[in-house]
CSV table of C-alpha atoms in Angstrom, one decimal:
chain,number,residue,atom,x,y,z
A,14,MET,CA,74.2,-8.4,43.8
A,15,SER,CA,70.9,-10.1,42.4
A,16,LEU,CA,70.7,-13.9,41.8
A,17,ASN,CA,68.5,-15.5,39.4
A,18,LEU,CA,67.4,-18.1,41.5
A,19,LYS,CA,64.9,-21.1,41.0
A,20,LEU,CA,63.9,-23.8,43.3
A,21,VAL,CA,63.8,-27.5,41.9
A,22,TYR,CA,62.4,-30.3,44.1
A,23,THR,CA,63.6,-33.3,42.7
A,24,LYS,CA,64.7,-37.0,43.4
A,25,LEU,CA,68.7,-35.8,43.1
A,26,ASN,CA,70.3,-37.6,40.2
A,27,PRO,CA,73.5,-39.0,41.0
A,28,VAL,CA,75.5,-36.0,40.0
A,29,ASP,CA,73.3,-33.5,41.9
A,30,SER,CA,73.4,-35.9,44.8
A,31,VAL,CA,77.1,-35.5,45.3
A,32,ARG,CA,76.9,-31.9,45.0
A,33,VAL,CA,74.0,-31.8,47.7
A,34,ILE,CA,75.8,-33.8,50.1
A,35,ASN,CA,79.1,-31.9,49.8
A,36,LEU,CA,77.0,-28.4,50.3
A,37,LEU,CA,75.6,-29.6,53.4
A,38,THR,CA,78.8,-30.8,54.7
A,39,GLU,CA,80.9,-27.7,53.7
A,40,SER,CA,78.3,-25.7,55.1
A,41,MET,CA,77.4,-27.2,58.2
A,42,SER,CA,80.4,-28.9,59.4
A,43,THR,CA,81.4,-25.8,61.5
A,44,ASN,CA,78.0,-25.4,63.2
A,45,PRO,CA,78.3,-25.7,66.8
A,46,ILE,CA,76.4,-29.1,67.4
A,47,ASN,CA,78.2,-30.6,64.4
A,48,ARG,CA,81.9,-29.7,66.1
A,49,ALA,CA,80.8,-30.8,69.4
A,50,VAL,CA,79.6,-34.3,67.6
A,51,PHE,CA,82.7,-34.8,65.4
A,52,GLY,CA,85.2,-32.4,66.0
A,53,SER,CA,87.0,-30.8,63.1
A,54,GLY,CA,89.6,-32.2,60.2
A,55,ASP,CA,89.5,-34.7,57.5
A,56,GLY,CA,87.9,-37.6,59.7
A,57,ALA,CA,85.2,-35.4,61.0
A,58,ILE,CA,84.3,-34.4,57.5
A,59,ARG,CA,83.9,-38.0,56.1
A,60,LYS,CA,81.6,-38.9,58.8
A,61,GLN,CA,79.4,-35.7,58.1
A,62,LEU,CA,79.8,-36.9,54.4
A,63,LYS,CA,78.2,-39.9,55.2
A,64,LEU,CA,75.5,-38.3,58.0
A,65,PHE,CA,74.4,-36.2,54.9
A,66,GLU,CA,74.0,-39.1,52.6
A,67,TRP,CA,72.0,-41.1,54.9
A,68,ALA,CA,69.7,-37.5,55.9
A,69,THR,CA,68.9,-37.0,51.9
A,70,ALA,CA,68.3,-40.5,51.1
A,71,PRO,CA,65.1,-41.7,49.8
A,72,PRO,CA,62.1,-42.6,49.9
A,73,HIS,CA,60.8,-40.3,52.4
A,74,THR,CA,63.1,-37.2,52.0
A,75,VAL,CA,62.2,-34.1,49.7
A,76,VAL,CA,65.1,-32.4,48.7
A,77,ASN,CA,64.8,-28.7,47.4
A,78,VAL,CA,67.7,-27.3,45.7
A,79,ALA,CA,67.8,-23.5,44.9
A,80,LYS,CA,69.7,-23.2,41.6
A,81,GLU,CA,71.3,-20.2,40.1
A,82,GLY,CA,71.5,-21.0,36.3
A,83,ASP,CA,72.6,-24.8,36.4
A,84,LYS,CA,74.7,-24.5,40.0
A,85,ILE,CA,73.0,-25.6,43.3
A,86,VAL,CA,73.5,-22.8,45.8
A,87,GLY,CA,71.2,-24.1,48.5
A,88,VAL,CA,69.6,-26.9,49.9
A,89,LEU,CA,66.5,-27.5,51.6
A,90,CYS,CA,65.3,-31.0,52.6
A,91,TYR,CA,62.0,-32.1,54.2
A,92,CYS,CA,59.7,-34.9,55.5
A,93,THR,CA,56.5,-35.5,56.9
A,94,SER,CA,56.2,-36.0,60.9
A,95,GLU,CA,55.5,-40.0,60.5
A,96,HIS,CA,59.2,-40.4,58.6
A,97,CYS,CA,61.1,-37.7,60.5
A,98,GLN,CA,62.3,-39.9,63.6
A,99,LEU,CA,64.1,-43.3,62.8
A,100,ALA,CA,62.0,-45.9,64.3
A,101,PRO,CA,63.8,-48.1,67.3
A,102,MET,CA,63.9,-51.2,65.0
A,103,ASP,CA,65.2,-49.1,62.1
A,104,LEU,CA,67.9,-47.8,64.2
A,105,ALA,CA,68.9,-51.0,65.5
A,106,LYS,CA,69.5,-52.3,61.9
A,107,LYS,CA,71.5,-49.6,61.4
A,108,LEU,CA,74.0,-49.4,64.3
A,109,PRO,CA,76.4,-51.9,62.8
A,110,SER,CA,77.0,-49.3,60.0
A,111,LEU,CA,76.9,-46.5,62.3
A,112,MET,CA,79.4,-47.9,64.4
A,113,TRP,CA,81.5,-48.8,61.5
A,114,GLN,CA,81.3,-45.2,59.9
A,115,MET,CA,81.1,-43.2,62.9
A,116,GLY,CA,83.4,-45.0,65.2
A,117,MET,CA,84.4,-43.0,68.6
A,118,ASN,CA,81.9,-40.2,67.4
A,119,LEU,CA,78.7,-42.8,67.5
A,120,GLY,CA,77.8,-42.2,71.2
A,121,ARG,CA,78.0,-38.3,70.6
A,122,LEU,CA,75.9,-38.5,67.6
A,123,LEU,CA,73.2,-41.1,69.4
A,124,ARG,CA,72.9,-38.6,72.2
A,125,TRP,CA,72.2,-35.1,69.5
A,126,ARG,CA,69.9,-37.4,67.7
A,127,LYS,CA,68.1,-38.5,70.9
A,128,LYS,CA,67.6,-35.3,72.5
A,129,TRP,CA,66.4,-34.0,69.1
A,130,SER,CA,64.0,-37.0,68.9
A,131,GLN,CA,62.5,-36.1,72.3
A,132,HIS,CA,61.8,-32.5,71.3
A,133,ASP,CA,60.2,-33.3,68.2
A,134,HIS,CA,56.8,-31.6,67.8
A,135,LYS,CA,54.2,-33.8,68.8
A,136,LYS,CA,51.2,-32.7,66.3
A,137,PRO,CA,51.5,-33.9,62.6
A,138,HIS,CA,53.6,-31.4,61.0
A,139,ILE,CA,56.3,-31.0,58.3
A,140,HIS,CA,59.9,-31.2,59.4
A,141,LEU,CA,62.5,-28.9,57.8
A,142,GLY,CA,66.0,-29.9,57.6
A,143,PRO,CA,68.8,-30.3,56.8
A,144,VAL,CA,68.7,-26.9,55.4
A,145,ALA,CA,72.0,-24.9,54.1
A,146,VAL,CA,73.5,-22.5,51.8
A,147,ASP,CA,76.7,-22.6,49.9
A,148,VAL,CA,79.3,-20.8,51.5
A,149,LYS,CA,80.2,-18.5,48.8
A,150,HIS,CA,76.6,-17.5,48.3
A,151,GLN,CA,75.4,-17.0,51.8
A,152,GLY,CA,74.4,-13.3,52.7
A,153,LYS,CA,72.9,-13.0,49.2
A,154,GLY,CA,69.3,-14.1,49.6
A,155,VAL,CA,69.4,-17.5,48.9
A,156,GLY,CA,68.4,-18.6,52.4
A,157,THR,CA,65.4,-16.3,52.2
A,158,PHE,CA,64.3,-17.6,48.6
A,159,MET,CA,63.9,-21.2,50.0
A,160,MET,CA,62.4,-20.3,53.1
A,161,LYS,CA,59.8,-18.0,51.2
A,162,GLU,CA,59.1,-20.7,48.8
A,163,VAL,CA,58.8,-23.7,51.7
A,164,CYS,CA,56.3,-21.3,53.8
A,165,GLN,CA,54.1,-20.8,50.7
A,166,PHE,CA,54.0,-24.7,50.7
A,167,LEU,CA,53.0,-25.0,54.2
A,168,ASP,CA,50.3,-22.3,54.1
A,169,ALA,CA,49.0,-23.9,51.1
A,170,HIS,CA,48.7,-27.4,52.6
A,171,SER,CA,47.6,-25.5,56.0
A,172,VAL,CA,50.3,-27.8,58.0
A,173,VAL,CA,52.4,-27.0,60.7
A,174,GLY,CA,56.3,-26.4,60.0
A,175,TYR,CA,58.9,-27.6,62.8
A,176,LEU,CA,62.8,-27.2,62.5
A,177,GLU,CA,65.8,-27.3,64.9
A,178,THR,CA,69.1,-25.0,65.0
A,179,ASP,CA,72.0,-24.8,67.0
A,180,LYS,CA,72.9,-21.0,66.2
A,181,PRO,CA,71.3,-17.9,67.5
A,182,GLU,CA,71.7,-16.1,64.2
A,183,ASN,CA,69.3,-19.0,62.6
A,184,VAL,CA,66.6,-18.5,65.4
A,185,ALA,CA,66.3,-14.6,64.2
A,186,PHE,CA,66.3,-15.5,60.5
A,187,TYR,CA,63.5,-18.1,61.0
A,188,LYS,CA,61.5,-15.9,63.3
A,189,ARG,CA,61.3,-13.9,60.5
A,190,PHE,CA,59.0,-16.3,58.6
A,191,GLY,CA,56.9,-17.1,61.6
A,192,PHE,CA,58.4,-19.8,63.4
A,193,ASP,CA,58.6,-19.6,67.2
A,194,VAL,CA,60.9,-21.0,69.6
A,195,GLU,CA,58.7,-24.2,71.5
A,196,GLY,CA,61.9,-25.5,73.4
A,197,GLU,CA,65.9,-25.1,74.4
A,198,GLU,CA,68.1,-27.3,75.5
A,199,LYS,CA,72.1,-27.7,75.8
A,200,ILE,CA,73.2,-30.8,74.0
A,201,LEU,CA,76.9,-31.5,74.2
A,202,GLY,CA,77.4,-28.2,75.7
A,203,VAL,CA,75.6,-26.4,72.9
A,204,THR,CA,72.1,-24.6,72.9
A,205,ASN,CA,69.6,-26.0,70.4
A,206,TRP,CA,66.5,-24.4,69.6
A,207,PHE,CA,63.4,-25.9,68.7
A,208,MET,CA,61.0,-23.9,66.4
A,209,VAL,CA,57.6,-24.4,65.4
A,210,ARG,CA,55.3,-22.1,62.4
A,211,PRO,CA,52.0,-22.7,63.3
A,212,VAL,CA,49.4,-23.5,60.5
A,213,ARG,CA,48.2,-20.4,58.7
A,214,THR,CA,45.2,-19.6,56.8
A,215,LEU,CA,45.5,-18.3,53.4
């Protein structure tokens, strides 16, 4: 089936913001690391809705949405390396809210994020994520469409791309776009891969 896709770079309006957060949660809540951190069930979903609300919040995160007509079918977010990791002081300010929102899952969440932070690419880069496709549109080329678009952006700006994934099938997928595994670590019993796409000259 051929989809009529377009990519929209946007500061999301409230209606689209809700759809983006729901799409990310629906698509990613079954990922191995998400399950290891949050478990399953309604409580896990509520916490991940809040997590993705934070992950897509302005001012530093750029949210790209793939649309078929007016329907959002994919989301690809990124930020620059200056803003991809939360500074210790900023984390300290967020802790009361994190404790309230995440409850018993907070310790696992902080461990997960700390491990990802330790692997963060050391040179300036564009940090991709979260990236997700609507569950009903997976396997139809939406992810490929978004990755081709963002790789054109990386090449046009001669910048390194970086991302994390916890799914082996995603490792193979991202390798198709020039990403190589830079590191690997088991976190909360789940293997995570850290992938880099070097600068390419047009």
